[in-house]
Short mmCIF file of C-alpha atoms in Angstrom, two decimals:
data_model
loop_
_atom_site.label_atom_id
_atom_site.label_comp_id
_atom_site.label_asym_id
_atom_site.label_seq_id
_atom_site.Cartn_x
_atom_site.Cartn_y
_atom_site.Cartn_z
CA UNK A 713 -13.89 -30.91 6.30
CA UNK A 714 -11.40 -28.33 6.34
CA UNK A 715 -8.88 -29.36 3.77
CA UNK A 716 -12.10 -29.78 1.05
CA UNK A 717 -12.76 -25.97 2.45
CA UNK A 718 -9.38 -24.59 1.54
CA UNK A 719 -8.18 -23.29 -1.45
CA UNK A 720 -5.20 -24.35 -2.75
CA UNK A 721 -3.23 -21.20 -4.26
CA UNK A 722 -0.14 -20.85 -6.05
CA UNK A 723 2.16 -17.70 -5.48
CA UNK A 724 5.32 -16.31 -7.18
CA UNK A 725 7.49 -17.99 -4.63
CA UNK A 726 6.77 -21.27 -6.45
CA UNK A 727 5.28 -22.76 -3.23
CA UNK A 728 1.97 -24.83 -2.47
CA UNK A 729 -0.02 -23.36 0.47
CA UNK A 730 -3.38 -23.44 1.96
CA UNK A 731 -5.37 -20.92 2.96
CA UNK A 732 -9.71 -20.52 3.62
CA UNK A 733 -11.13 -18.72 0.84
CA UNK A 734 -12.10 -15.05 1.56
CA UNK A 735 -15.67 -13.38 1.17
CA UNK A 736 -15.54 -12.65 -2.86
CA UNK A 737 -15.63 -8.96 -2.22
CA UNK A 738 -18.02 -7.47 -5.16
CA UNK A 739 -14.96 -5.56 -7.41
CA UNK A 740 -15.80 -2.89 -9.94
CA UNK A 741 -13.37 -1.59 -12.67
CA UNK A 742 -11.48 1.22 -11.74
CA UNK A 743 -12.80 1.15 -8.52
CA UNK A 744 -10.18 2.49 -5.43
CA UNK A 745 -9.71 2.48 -2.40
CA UNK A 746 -8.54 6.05 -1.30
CA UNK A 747 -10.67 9.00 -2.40
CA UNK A 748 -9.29 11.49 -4.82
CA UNK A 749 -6.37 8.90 -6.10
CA UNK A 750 -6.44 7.58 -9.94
CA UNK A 751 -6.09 3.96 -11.07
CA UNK A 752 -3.83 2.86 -13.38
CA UNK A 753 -4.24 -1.05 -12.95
CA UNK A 754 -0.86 -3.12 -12.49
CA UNK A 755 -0.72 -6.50 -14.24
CA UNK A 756 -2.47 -9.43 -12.80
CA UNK A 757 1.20 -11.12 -12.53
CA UNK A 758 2.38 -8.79 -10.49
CA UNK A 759 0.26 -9.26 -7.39
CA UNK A 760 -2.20 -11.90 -5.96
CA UNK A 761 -6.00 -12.04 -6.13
CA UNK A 762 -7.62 -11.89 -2.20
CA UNK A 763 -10.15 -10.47 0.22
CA UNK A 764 -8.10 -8.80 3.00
CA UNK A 765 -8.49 -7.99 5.51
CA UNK A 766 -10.59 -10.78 5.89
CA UNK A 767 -8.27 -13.48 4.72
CA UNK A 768 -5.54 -11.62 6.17
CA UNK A 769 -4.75 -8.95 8.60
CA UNK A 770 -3.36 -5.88 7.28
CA UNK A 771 -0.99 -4.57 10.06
CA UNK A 772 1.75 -2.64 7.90
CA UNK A 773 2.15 -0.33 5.39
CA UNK A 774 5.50 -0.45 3.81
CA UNK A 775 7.43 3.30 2.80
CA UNK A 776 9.31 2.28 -1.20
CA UNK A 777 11.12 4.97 -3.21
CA UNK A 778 10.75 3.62 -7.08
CA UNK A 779 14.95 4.15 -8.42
CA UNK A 780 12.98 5.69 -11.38
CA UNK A 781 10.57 8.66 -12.63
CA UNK A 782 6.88 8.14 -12.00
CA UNK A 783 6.39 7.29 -16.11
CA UNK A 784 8.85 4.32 -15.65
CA UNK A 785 7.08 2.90 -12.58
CA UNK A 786 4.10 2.76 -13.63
CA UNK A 787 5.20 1.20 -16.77
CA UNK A 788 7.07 -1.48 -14.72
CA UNK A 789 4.11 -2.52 -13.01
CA UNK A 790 2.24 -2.89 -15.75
CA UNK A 791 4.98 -5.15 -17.22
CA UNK A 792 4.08 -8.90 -16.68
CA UNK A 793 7.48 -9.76 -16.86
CA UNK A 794 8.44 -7.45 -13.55
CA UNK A 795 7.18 -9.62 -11.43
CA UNK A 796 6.68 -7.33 -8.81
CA UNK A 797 4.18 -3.91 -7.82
CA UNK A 798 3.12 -1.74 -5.14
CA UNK A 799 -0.59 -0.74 -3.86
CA UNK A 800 0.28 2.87 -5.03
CA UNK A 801 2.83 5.53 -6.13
CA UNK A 802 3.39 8.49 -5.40
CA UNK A 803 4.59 11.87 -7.57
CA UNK A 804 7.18 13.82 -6.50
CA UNK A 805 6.16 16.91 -8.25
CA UNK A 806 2.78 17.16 -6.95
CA UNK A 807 1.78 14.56 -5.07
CA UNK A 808 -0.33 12.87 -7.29
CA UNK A 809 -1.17 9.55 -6.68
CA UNK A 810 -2.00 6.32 -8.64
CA UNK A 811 -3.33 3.57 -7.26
CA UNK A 812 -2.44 -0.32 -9.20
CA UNK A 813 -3.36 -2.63 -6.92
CA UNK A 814 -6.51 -2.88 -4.63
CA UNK A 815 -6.19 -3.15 -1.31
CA UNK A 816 -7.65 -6.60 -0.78
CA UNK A 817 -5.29 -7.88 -2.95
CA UNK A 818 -1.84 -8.94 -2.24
CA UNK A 819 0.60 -7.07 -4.29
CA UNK A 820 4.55 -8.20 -4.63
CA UNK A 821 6.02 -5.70 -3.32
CA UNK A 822 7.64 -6.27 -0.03
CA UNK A 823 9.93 -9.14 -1.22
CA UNK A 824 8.89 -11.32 2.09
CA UNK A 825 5.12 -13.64 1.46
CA UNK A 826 4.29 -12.68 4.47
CA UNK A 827 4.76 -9.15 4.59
CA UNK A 828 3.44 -9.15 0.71
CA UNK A 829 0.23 -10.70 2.55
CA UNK A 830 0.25 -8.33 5.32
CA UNK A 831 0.76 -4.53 4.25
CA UNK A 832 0.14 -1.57 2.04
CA UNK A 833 3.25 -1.40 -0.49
CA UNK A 834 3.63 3.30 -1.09
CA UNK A 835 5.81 3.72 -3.90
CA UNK A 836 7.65 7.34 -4.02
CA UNK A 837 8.79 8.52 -7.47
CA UNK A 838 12.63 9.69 -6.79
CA UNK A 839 16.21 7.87 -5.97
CA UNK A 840 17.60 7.03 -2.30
CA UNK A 841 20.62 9.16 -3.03
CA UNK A 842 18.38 12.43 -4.36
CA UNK A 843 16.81 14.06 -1.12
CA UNK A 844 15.52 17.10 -3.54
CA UNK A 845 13.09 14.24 -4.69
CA UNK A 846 10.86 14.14 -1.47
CA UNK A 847 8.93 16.80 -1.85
CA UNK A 848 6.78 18.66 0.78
CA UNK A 849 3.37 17.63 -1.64
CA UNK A 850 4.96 14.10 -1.67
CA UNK A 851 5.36 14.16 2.18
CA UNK A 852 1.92 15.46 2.42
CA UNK A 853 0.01 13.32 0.00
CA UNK A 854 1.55 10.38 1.25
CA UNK A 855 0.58 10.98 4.80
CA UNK A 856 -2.54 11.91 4.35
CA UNK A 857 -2.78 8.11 2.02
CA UNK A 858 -0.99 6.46 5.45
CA UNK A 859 -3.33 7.97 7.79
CA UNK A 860 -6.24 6.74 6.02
CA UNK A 861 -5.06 3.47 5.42
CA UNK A 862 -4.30 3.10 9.41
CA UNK A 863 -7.97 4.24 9.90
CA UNK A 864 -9.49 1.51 7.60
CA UNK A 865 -7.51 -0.81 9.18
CA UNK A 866 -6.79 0.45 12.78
CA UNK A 867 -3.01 0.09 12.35
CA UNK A 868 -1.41 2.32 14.95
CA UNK A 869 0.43 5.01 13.51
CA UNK A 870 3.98 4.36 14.73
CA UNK A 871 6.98 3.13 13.11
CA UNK A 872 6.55 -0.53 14.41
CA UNK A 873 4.08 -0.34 12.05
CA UNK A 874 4.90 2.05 9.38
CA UNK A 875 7.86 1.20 8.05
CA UNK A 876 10.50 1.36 5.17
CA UNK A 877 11.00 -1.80 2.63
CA UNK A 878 15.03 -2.07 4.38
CA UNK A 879 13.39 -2.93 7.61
CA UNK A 880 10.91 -5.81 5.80
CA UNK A 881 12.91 -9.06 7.55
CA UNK A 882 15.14 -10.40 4.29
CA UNK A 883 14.77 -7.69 2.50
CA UNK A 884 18.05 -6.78 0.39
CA UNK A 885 16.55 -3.44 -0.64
CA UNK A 886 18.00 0.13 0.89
CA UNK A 887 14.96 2.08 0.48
CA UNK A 888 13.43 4.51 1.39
CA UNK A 889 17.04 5.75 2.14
CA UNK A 890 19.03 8.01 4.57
CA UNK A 891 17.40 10.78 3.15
CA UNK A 892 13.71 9.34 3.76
CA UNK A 893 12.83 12.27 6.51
CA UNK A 894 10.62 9.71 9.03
CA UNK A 895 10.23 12.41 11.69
CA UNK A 896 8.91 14.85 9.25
CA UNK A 897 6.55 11.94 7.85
CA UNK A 898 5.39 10.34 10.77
CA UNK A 899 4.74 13.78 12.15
CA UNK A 900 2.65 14.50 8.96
CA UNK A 901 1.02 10.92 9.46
CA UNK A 902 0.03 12.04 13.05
CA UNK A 903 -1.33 15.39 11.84
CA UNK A 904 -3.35 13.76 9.39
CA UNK A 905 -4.74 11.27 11.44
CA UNK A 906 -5.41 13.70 14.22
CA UNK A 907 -7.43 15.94 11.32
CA UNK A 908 -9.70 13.52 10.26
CA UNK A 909 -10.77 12.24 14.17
CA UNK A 910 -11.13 16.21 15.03
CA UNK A 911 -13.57 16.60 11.50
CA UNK A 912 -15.18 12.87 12.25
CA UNK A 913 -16.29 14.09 15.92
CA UNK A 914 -17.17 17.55 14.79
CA UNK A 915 -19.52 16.10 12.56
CA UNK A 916 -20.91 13.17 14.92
CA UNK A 917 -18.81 10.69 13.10
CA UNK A 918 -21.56 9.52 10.76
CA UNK A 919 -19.21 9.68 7.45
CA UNK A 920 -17.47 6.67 5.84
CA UNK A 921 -13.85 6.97 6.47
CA UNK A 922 -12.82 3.92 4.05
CA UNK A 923 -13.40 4.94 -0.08
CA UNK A 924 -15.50 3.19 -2.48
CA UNK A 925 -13.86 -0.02 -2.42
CA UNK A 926 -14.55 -0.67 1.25
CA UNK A 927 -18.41 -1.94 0.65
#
């Protein structure tokens, strides 16, 4: 019967919902999903336990900028109390990049349950009204992270897809900003993308594309 099937879940919205339980993806501590990035792991409160993409489709990754330093961020979403974190965040200095939340997992980020469900939250250390704090290694680093997240999950690489948390439908947030640069980052995105098909078919394709935590 498919009611005795589901799982009944509650989420930060304070609403009951139904949903089919995923596949219980094997997780390993301090396990990520993106090669080369280092986890710092958010608090349990702050995002949802799940298997996506296989109890939900992962069509969107959301652009943030944090209204902070990279310390303070990371300290938020480690605070239980915040209520709220993203996937990852991004330095401005050098493009270093933490990851809090795993992929499968829902994080609250998007400030929309259904957009939490269905995208990649990028934090990006700076403020909307700094443009000095997008950095060519944060452009770069962060679009070489959204390129491989379309990969894993075949999202096409266009801005009906890739988009800023302003544009999330309810959203009350202003970020990424005017100052956001989107042709300069999608155009990085594209690059990036482009890169890793031209190495994949250079070497017969035979490498995995999707990190450790893709098994």
């Amino acid at each position: 019967m498919l009611a005795a099937a589901a799982a009944l879940t509650w989420d930060k919205t304070s609403r009951l919902w139904w949903r089919l339980p995923g596949v219980d993806k094997p997780r390993k501590s301090g396990e990520v999903d993106q090669p080369g990035v280092s986890w710092i792991a958010a608090s349990e409160a702050n995002l949802r336990f799940a298997d996506r993409p296989d109890d939900y489709v992962i069509d969107r990754v959301v652009i943030h900028v944090t209204q902070s330093d990279f310390r303070t961020a990371v300290k938020v979403f480690r605070d239980p109390l915040h209520a709220s974190a993203a996937h990852y965040i991004v330095r401005a200095s050098d493009g270093r990049t933490v990851q809090m939340v795993r992929e499968l997992d829902v994080a609250y980020h998007a400030g929309n349950r259904g957009y939490n469900e269905r995208s990649i939250g990028i934090e990006h250390e700076g403020f909307v009204d700094r443009p000095q704090n997008f950095t060519e290694e944060m452009y770069r680093s962060s679009a070489e992270l959204t390129a491989r997240i379309c990969e894993r999950y075949r999202i096409p690489v266009d801005r009906e897809h890739i988009i800023g948390h302003n544009e999330v439908p309810g959203a009350d947030h202003t970020d990424p900003g005017r100052h956001w640069d989107w042709k300069r980052y999608m155009s990085y995105v594209r690059q990036a993308r482009d890169g890793s098909s031209q190495s994949a078919g250079n070497s017969g394709g035979s490498g995995s594309s999707g990190g450790s935590g893709k098994s």
